Coordinates of C-alpha atoms in Angstrom, one line a residue:
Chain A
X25 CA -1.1 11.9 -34.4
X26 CA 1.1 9.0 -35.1
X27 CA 2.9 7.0 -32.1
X28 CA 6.2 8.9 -33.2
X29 CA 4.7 12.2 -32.3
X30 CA 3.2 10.8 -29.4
X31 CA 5.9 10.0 -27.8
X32 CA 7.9 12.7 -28.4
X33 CA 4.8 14.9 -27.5
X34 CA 4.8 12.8 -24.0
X35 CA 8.9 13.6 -23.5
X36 CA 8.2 16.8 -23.9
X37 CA 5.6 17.0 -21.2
X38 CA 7.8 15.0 -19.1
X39 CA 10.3 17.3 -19.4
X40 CA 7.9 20.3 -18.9
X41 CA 7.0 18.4 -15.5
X42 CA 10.7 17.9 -14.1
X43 CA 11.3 21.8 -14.8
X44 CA 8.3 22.8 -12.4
X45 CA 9.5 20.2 -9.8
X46 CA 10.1 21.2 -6.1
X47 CA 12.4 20.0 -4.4
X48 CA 11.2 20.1 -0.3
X49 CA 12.2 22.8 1.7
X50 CA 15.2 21.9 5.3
X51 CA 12.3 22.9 7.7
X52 CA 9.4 21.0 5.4
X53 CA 11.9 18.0 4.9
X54 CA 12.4 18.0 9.0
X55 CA 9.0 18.1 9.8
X56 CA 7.6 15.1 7.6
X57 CA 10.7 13.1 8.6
X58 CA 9.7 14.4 12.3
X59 CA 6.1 13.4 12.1
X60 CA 6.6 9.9 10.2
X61 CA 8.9 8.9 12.6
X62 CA 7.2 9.6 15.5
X63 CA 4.3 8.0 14.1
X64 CA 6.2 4.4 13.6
X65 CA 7.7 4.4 16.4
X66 CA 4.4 4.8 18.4
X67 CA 2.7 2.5 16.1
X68 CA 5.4 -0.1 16.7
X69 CA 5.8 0.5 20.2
X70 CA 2.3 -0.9 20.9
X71 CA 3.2 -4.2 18.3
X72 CA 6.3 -4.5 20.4
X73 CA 4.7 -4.2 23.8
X74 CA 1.6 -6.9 22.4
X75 CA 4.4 -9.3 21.6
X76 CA 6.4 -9.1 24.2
X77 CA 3.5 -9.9 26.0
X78 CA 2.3 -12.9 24.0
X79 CA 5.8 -14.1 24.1
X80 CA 6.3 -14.0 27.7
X81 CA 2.5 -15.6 28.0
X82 CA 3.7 -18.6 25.9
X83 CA 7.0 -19.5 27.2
Chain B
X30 CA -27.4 -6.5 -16.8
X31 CA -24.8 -7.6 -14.6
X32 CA -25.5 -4.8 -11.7
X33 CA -28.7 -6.1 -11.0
X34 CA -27.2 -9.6 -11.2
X35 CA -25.2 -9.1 -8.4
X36 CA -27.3 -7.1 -6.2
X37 CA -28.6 -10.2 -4.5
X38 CA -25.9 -11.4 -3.7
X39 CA -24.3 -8.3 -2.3
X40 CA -27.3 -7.9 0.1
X41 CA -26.3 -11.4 1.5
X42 CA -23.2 -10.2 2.7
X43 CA -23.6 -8.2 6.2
X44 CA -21.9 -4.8 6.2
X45 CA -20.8 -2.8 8.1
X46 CA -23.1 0.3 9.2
X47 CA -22.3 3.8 7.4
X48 CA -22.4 6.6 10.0
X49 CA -24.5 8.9 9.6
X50 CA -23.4 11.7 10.8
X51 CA -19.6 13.3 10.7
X52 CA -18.0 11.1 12.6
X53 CA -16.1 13.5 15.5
X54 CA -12.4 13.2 15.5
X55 CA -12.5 11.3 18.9
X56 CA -14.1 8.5 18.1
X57 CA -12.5 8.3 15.0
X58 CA -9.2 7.9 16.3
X59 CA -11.1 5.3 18.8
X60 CA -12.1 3.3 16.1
X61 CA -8.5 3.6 14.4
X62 CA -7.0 2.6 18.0
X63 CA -9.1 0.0 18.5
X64 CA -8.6 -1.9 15.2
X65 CA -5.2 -1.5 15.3
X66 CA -4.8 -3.6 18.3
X67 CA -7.0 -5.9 17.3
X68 CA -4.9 -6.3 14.4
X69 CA -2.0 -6.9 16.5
X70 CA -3.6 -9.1 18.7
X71 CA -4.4 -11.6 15.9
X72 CA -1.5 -11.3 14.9
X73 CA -0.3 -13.2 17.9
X74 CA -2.8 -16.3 17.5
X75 CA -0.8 -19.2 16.3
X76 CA -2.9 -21.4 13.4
X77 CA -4.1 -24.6 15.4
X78 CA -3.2 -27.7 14.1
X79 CA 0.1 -26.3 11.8
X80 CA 2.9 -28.2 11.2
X81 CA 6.2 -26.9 13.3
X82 CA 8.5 -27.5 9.7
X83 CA 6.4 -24.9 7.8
X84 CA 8.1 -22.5 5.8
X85 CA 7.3 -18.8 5.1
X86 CA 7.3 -19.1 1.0
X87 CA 6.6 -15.3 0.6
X88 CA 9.0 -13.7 3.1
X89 CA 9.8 -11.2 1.4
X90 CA 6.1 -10.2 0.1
X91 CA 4.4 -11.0 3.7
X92 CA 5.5 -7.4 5.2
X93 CA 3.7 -5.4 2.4
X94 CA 0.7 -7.6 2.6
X95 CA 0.5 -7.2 6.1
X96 CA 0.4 -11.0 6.9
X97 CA 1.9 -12.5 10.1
X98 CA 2.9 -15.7 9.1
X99 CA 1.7 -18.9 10.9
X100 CA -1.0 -16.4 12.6
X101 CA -4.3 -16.7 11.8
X102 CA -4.0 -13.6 9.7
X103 CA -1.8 -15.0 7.4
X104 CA -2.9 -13.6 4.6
X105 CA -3.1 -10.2 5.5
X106 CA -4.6 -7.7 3.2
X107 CA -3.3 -9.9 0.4
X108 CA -7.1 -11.2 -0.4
X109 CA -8.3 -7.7 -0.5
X110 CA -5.8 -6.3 -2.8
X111 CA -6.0 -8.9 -5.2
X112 CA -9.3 -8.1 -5.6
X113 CA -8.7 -4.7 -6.0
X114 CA -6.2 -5.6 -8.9
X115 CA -8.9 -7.7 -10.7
X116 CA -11.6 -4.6 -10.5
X117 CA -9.1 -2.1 -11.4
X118 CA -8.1 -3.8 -14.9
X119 CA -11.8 -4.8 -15.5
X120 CA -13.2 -0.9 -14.5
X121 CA -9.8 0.9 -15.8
X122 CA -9.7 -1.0 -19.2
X123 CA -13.3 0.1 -19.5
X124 CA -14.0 -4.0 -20.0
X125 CA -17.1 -3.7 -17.5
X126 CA -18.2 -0.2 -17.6
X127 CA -18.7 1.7 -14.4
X128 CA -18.7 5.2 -13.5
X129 CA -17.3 5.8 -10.4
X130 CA -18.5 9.2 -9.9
X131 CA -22.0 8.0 -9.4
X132 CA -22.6 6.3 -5.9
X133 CA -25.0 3.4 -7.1
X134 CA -22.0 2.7 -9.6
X135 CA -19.5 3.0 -6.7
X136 CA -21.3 0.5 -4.0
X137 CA -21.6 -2.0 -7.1
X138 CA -17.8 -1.5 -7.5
X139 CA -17.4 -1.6 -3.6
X140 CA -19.6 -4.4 -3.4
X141 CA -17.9 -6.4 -6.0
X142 CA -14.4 -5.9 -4.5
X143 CA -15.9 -7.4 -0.8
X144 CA -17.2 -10.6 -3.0
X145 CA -14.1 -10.8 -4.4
X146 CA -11.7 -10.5 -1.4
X147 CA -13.9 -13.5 0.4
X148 CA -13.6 -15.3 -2.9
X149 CA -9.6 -15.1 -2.8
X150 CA -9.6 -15.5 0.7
X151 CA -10.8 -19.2 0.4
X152 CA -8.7 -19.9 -2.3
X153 CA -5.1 -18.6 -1.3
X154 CA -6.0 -20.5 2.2
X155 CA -7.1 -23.6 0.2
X156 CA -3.7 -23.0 -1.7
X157 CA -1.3 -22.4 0.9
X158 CA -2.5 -25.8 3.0
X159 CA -2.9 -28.3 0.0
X160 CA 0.5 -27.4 -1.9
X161 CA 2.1 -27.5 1.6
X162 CA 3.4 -24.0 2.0
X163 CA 1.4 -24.2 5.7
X164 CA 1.1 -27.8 6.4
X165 CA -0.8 -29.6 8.7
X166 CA 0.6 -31.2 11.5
X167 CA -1.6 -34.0 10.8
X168 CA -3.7 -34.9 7.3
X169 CA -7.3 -34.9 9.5
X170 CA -6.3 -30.9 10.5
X171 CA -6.3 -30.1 7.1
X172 CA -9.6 -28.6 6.5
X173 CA -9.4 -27.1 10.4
X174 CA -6.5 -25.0 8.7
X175 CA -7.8 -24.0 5.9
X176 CA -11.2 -22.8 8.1
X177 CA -8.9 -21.0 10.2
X178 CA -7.2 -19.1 7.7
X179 CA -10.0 -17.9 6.0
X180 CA -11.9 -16.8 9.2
X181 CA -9.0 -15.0 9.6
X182 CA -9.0 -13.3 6.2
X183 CA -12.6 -12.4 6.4
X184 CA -11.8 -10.3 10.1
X185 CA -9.5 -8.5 8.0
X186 CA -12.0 -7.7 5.4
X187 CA -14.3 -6.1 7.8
X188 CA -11.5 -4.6 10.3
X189 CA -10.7 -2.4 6.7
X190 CA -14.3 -2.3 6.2
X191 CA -14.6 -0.4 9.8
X192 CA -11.6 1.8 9.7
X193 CA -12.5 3.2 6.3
X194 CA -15.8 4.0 7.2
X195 CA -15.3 5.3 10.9
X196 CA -11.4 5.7 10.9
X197 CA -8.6 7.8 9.4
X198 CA -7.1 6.7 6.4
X199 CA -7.9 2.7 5.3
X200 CA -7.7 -0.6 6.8
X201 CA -5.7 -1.7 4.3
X202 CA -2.8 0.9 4.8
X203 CA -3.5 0.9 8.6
X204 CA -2.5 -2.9 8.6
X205 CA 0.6 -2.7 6.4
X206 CA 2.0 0.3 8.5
X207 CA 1.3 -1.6 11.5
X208 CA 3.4 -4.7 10.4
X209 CA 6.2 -2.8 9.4
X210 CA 6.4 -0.6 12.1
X211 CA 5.9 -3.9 14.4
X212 CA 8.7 -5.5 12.3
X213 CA 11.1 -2.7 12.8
X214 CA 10.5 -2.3 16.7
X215 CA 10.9 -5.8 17.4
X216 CA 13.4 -6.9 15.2
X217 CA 15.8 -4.0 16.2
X218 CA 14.6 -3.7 20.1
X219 CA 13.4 -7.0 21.2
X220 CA 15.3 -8.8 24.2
X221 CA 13.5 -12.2 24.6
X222 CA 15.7 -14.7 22.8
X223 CA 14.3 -17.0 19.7
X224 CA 13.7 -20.6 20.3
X225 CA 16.6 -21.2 17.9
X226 CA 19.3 -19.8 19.9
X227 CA 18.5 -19.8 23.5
X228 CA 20.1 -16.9 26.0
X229 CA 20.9 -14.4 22.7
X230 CA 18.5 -11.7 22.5
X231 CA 16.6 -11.9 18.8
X232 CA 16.7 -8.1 18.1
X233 CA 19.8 -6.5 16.2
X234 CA 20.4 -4.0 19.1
X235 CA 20.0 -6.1 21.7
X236 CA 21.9 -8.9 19.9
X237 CA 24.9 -6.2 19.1
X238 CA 25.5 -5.2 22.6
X239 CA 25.1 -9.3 23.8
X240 CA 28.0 -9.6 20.7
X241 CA 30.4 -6.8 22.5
X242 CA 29.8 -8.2 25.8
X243 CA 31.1 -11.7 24.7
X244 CA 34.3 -9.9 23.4
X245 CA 33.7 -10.4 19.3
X246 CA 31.4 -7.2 18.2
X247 CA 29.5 -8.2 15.5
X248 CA 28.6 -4.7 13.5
X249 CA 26.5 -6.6 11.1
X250 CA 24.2 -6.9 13.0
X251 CA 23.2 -3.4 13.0
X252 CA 23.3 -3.3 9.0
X253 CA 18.9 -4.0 8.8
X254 CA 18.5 -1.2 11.3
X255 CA 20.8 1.2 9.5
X256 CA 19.4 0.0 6.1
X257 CA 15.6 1.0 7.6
X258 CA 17.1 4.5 8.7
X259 CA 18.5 4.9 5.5
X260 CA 15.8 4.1 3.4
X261 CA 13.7 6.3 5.6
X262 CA 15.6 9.6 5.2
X263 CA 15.0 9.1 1.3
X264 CA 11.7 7.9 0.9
X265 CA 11.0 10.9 3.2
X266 CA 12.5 13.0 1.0
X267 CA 10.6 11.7 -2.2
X268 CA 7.3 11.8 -0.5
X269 CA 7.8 15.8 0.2
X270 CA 8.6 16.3 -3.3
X271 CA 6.0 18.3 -5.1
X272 CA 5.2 19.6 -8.7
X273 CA 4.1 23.1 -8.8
X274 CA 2.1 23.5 -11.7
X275 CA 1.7 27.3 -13.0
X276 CA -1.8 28.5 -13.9
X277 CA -1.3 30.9 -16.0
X278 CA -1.8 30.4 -19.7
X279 CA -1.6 32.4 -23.1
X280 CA 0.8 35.3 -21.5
X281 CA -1.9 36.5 -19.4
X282 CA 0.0 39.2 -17.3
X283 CA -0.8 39.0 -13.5
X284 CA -2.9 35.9 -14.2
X285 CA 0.5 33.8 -12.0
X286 CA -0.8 30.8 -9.5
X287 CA 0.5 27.8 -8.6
X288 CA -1.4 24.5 -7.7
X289 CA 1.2 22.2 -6.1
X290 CA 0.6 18.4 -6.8
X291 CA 2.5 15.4 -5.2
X292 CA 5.6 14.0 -7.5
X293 CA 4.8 10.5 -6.4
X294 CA 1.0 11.1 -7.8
X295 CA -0.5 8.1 -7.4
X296 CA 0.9 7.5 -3.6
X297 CA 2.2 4.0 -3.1
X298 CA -0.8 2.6 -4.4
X299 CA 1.0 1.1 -7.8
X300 CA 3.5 -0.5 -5.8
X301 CA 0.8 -2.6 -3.1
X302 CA -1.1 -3.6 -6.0
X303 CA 2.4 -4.7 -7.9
X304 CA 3.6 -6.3 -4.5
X305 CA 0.5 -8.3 -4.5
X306 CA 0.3 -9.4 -8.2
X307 CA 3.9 -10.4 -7.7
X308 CA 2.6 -12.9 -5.2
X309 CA 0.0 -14.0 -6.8
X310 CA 2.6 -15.2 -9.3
X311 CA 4.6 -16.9 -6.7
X312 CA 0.9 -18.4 -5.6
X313 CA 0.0 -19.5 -9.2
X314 CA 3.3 -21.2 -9.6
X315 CA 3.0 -23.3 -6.2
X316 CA -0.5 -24.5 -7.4
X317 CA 0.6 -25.6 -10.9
X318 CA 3.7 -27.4 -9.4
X319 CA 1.4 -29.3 -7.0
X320 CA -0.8 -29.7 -10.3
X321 CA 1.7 -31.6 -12.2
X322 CA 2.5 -28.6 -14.5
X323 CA 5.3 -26.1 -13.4
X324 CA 4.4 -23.6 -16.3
X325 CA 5.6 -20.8 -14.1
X326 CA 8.7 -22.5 -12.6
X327 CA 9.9 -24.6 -10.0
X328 CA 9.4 -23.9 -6.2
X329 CA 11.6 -26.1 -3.9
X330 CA 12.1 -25.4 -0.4
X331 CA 10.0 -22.6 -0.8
X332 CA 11.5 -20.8 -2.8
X333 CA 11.3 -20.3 -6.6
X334 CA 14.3 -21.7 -8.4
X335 CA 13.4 -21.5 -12.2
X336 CA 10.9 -20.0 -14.6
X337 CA 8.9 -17.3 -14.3
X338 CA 8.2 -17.6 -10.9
X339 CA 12.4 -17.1 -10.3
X340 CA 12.9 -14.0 -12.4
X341 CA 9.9 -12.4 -10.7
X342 CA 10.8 -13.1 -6.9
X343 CA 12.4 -10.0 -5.3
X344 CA 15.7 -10.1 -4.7
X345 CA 16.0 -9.4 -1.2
X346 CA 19.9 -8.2 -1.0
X347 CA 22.6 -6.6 -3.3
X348 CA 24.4 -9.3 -3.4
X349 CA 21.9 -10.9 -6.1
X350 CA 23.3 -8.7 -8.2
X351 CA 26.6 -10.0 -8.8
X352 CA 24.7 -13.8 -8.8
X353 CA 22.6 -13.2 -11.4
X354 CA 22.5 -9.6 -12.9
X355 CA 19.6 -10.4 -16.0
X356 CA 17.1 -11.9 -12.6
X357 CA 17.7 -8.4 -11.2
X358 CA 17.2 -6.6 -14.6
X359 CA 14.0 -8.2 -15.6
X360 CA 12.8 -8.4 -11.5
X361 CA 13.0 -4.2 -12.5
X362 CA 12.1 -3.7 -15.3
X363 CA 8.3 -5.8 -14.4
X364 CA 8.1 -4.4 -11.2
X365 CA 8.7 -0.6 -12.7
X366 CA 6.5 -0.9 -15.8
X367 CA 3.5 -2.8 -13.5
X368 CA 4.1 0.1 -11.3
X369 CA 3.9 3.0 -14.0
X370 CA 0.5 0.7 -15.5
X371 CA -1.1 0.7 -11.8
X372 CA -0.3 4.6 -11.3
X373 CA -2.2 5.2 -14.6
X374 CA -5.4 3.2 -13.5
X375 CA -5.3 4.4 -9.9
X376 CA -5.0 7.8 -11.2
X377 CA -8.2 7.1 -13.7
X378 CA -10.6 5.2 -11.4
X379 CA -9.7 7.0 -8.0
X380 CA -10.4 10.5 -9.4
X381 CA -7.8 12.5 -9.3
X382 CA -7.6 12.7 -13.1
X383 CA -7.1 16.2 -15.4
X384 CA -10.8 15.9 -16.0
X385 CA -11.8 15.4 -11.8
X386 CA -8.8 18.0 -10.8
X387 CA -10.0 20.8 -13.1
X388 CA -13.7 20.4 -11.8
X389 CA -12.8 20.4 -8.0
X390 CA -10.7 23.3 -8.8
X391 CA -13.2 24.9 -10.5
X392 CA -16.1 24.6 -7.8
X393 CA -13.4 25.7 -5.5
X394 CA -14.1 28.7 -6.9
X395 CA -10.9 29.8 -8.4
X396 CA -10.6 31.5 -12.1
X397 CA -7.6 32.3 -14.6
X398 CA -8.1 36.1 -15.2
X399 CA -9.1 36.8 -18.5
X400 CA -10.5 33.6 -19.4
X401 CA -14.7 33.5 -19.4
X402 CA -14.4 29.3 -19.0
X403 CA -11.8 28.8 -16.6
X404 CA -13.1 25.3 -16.1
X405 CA -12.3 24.3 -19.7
X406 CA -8.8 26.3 -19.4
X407 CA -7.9 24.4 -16.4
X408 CA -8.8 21.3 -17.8
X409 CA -6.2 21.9 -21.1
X410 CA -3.5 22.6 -18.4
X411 CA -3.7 19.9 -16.0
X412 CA -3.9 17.6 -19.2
X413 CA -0.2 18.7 -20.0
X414 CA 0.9 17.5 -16.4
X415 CA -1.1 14.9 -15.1
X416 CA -0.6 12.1 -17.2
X417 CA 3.2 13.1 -17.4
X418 CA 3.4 13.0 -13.0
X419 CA 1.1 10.2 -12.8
X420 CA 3.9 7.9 -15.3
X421 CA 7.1 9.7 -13.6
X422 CA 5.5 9.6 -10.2
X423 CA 5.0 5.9 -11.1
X424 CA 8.0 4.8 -12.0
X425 CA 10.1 6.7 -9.6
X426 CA 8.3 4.9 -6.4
X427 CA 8.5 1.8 -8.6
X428 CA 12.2 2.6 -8.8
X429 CA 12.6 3.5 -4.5
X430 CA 10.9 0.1 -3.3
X431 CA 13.2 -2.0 -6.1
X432 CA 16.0 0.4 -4.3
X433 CA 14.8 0.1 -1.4
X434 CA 14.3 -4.1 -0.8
X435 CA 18.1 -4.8 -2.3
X436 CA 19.2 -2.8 1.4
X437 CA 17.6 -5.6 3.2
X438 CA 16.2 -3.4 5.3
X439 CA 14.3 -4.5 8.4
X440 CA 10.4 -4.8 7.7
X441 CA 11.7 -5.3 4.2
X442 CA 12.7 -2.0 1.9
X443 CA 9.2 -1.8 0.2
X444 CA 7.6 -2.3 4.0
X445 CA 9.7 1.0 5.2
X446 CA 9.0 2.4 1.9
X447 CA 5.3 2.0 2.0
X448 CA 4.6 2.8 6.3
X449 CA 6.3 6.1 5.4
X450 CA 3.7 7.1 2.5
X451 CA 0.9 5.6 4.7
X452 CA 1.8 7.7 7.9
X453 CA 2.4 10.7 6.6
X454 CA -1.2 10.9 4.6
X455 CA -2.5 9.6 8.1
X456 CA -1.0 12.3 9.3
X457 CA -2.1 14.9 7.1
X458 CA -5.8 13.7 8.1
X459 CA -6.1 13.6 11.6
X460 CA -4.5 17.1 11.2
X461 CA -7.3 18.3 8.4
X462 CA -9.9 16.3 10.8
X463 CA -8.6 17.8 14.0
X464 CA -8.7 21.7 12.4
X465 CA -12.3 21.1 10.7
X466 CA -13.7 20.2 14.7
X467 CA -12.1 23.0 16.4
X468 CA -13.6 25.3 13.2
X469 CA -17.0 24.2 12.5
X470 CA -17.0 27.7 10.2
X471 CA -14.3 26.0 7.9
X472 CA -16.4 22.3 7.7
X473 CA -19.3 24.8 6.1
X474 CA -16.2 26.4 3.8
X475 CA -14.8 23.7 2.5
X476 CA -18.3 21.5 2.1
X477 CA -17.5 18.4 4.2
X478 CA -20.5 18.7 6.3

């Protein structure tokens, strides 16, 4: 196959890729965003509470 | 042979201990706890001996490396994913031959990228202190600093070491999420004042409400914490998009499935590994500068100002645009197309290839009607997807965290970008790990035992 082809050949599957794309569901979209965001904020509530601490320690 | 070469030198190296057994879901999230605090509690040791004018030359980059800077984990995971880059181009461009399917193979590659990571280690600490990016406070503490650093980085080696083996997820993604998230939390929350300005609260929300007691609201202040919400609610949004790939073939009637695969295939992966070859550039450049030879550019104040090293610093808010539109252009197009070239070698050496897909498929036990070898059916269709998701996938995160660093977000847009990928996949774990303990009949099922 020459490059030409290729590429073409790879567009093609490209485009067969972006016509079987999902896009998420409200309830599926709520959820993740839910779950992320509970999980940073509890992740960065203990880095917060840590710093605080070493802060107040230091001054 | 090279394998045996190194297999001295690996046994020199203490590790740490494989379980055994399946570790419980208790004491993984123990272990996962317990690192993560430890990770935040050296973050708060301050480097002895460092000089009180030193300035942070890779802002930007620090958050996605998971560094704290002036702590002695300054260097974050930035040791370990260099290493990683090195053995991915070596393994992936089939330079040093390994096959990863094959555990001996594996722990040589595993092996290697420990060796590696110390090796860096030492030298971006020797780098940093001697090219003044973290100078002593005096010349005699030099050395001290330089040990200090690299202790550090080797703790981080072996935190990741435990929390892949008896955590969720990996060290390495534990540690960036954990910066981030810290970032975001105190920059936006925190009511202690900086040192700089004494009596104002440091964080934006704290900081606003200071601004409207004093009479002269100051909204943009809030801008980093919107910009993190922001950049949230879309990289959210990416993360849950999927690409449903149909399993039928040849017009086989009733023969209809789907197998849903991420969009962003690779994960974030491609855009860690591009973060940190981006400041390896910024490291290379400082070295050759103190050297006598700024081949990559010219760093002053910290900052690059010319070359190489200028057109390949992140532009950290939209206003660069207007500045200097080509920096922003070719800062893109590098970061996109390293991106793309990581999501195709992450794809190859962490198996989730046509070939690898197809197989696991397979043993699952599923079958195309009407085809006697499913396994070499399967294998035809996922080779018309996967290496089309794995470029586009590639690209488009490449695309978000370029997107996503111009809003100046808190934590830095990549940061936000990159803690969301990481906690939702931690998330999907502990909730895999948490239904394979309460159903011992599913372990046996789905072969994890």
């Amino acid at each position: 196959m020459s490059s030409k082809e290729s590429i073409a050949n790879f567009l093609k599957q490209c485009e067969r890729v972006l016509h079987v794309s999902r896009k998420p569901g409200r309830s599926e979209y709520i959820n993740v965003a839910k779950v992320t965001g509970i999980g940073i904020i509890l992740i960065g509530v203990v880095g917060f509470i840590i710093s605080i601490i070493a802060q107040l320690l230091t001054t | 042979m090279l394998k045996e070469m190194l297999q001295p030198i690996f046994s020199l190296i203490p590790q740490v201990k494989s379980p055994t057994y399946r570790v419980p879901f208790k004491e993984k999230l123990k272990w996962t706890g317990i690192i993560l605090i430890l990770y935040f509690l050296l973050g708060q040791i301050t480097l002895f001996g460092l000089s009180t004018n030193a300035v942070d030359y890779f802002g930007q980059l620090r958050a996605v490396m998971a560094g704290n800077f002036g702590s002695i984990i300054t260097l974050g995971i930035g040791p370990i994913v260099s290493a990683s880059i090195i053995l991915q181009l070596l393994v992936g461009g089939k330079i040093w031959r390994l096959d990863l399917s094959r555990p001996e193979d594996k722990a040589v590659f595993q092996g290697t990228q420990k060796v590696l990571a110390i090796i860096f280690t030492l030298f971006e600490a020797i780098v940093l202190v001697l090219t003044g990016a973290l100078s002593p406070s005096s010349p005699e503490l030099t050395w001290i600093l330089v040990l200090q650093i690299t202790i550090g980085g080797i703790l981080i080696i072996f935190m990741d070491e435990v929390v892949s083996k008896w955590g969720f997820g990996s060290g390495v993604g534990l540690f960036i999420a954990a910066g981030v998230a810290q970032q975001i939390i105190v920059g936006s929350l925190n009511v202690l004042s900086s040192p700089t300005s004494p009596g104002v609260p440091a964080g934006a929300i704290p900081h606003f409400i200071y601004s409207l007691t004093s009479g002269s609201p100051n909204f943009d202040l809030l801008i980093p914490v919107l910009a993190v919400v922001v950049v949230f609610l879309v990289v959210v949004y990416a993360e849950s998009m999927r690409v449903e790939i149909p399993l039928s073939y040849g017009g086989v009637k009733g023969a209809r499935g789907k197998y849903p695969l991420k969009f962003i295939y690779a994960s974030n992966m491609p855009v860690i590994l591009t973060s940190a070859l981006l400041l390896n550039v910024q490291l290379f450049a400082n070295l050759f500068q103190k050297l006598g030879h700024p081949i990559l550019g010219t760093i002053s104040n910290g900052r690059a100002i010319n070359g190489v090293a200028y057109f390949l610093s992140t532009p950290s808010t939209y206003t660069v645009i207007f500045t200097d539109p080509l920096k922003v252009l070719i800062y893109a197009v590098v970061f996109i197309g390293s991106c793309i070239l990581f999501a195709w070698l992450w794809v190859e050496l962490s198996g989730i290839g046509p070939k690898q897909v197809s197989k696991q498929l397979y043993d699952m036990g599923m079958q195309i009607p009407g085809f006697r070898s499913s396994r070499a059916q399967f294998e035809k269709i996922m080779s018309r997807y996967i290496p089309a998701i794995t470029v586009l996938g590639g690209a488009f995160v490449g695309l978000l965290a370029f997107g996503a660093d111009l809003t100046g977000a808190l934590g830095g847009g990549t940061g936000v970008l990159l803690t969301v990928g990481i906690v939702y996949r931690l998330y999907e774990e502990i909730a895999q790990e948490q239904l394979m303990d309460m159903h011992p009949m599913l372990r046996k099922f789905l072969g994890n035992e």
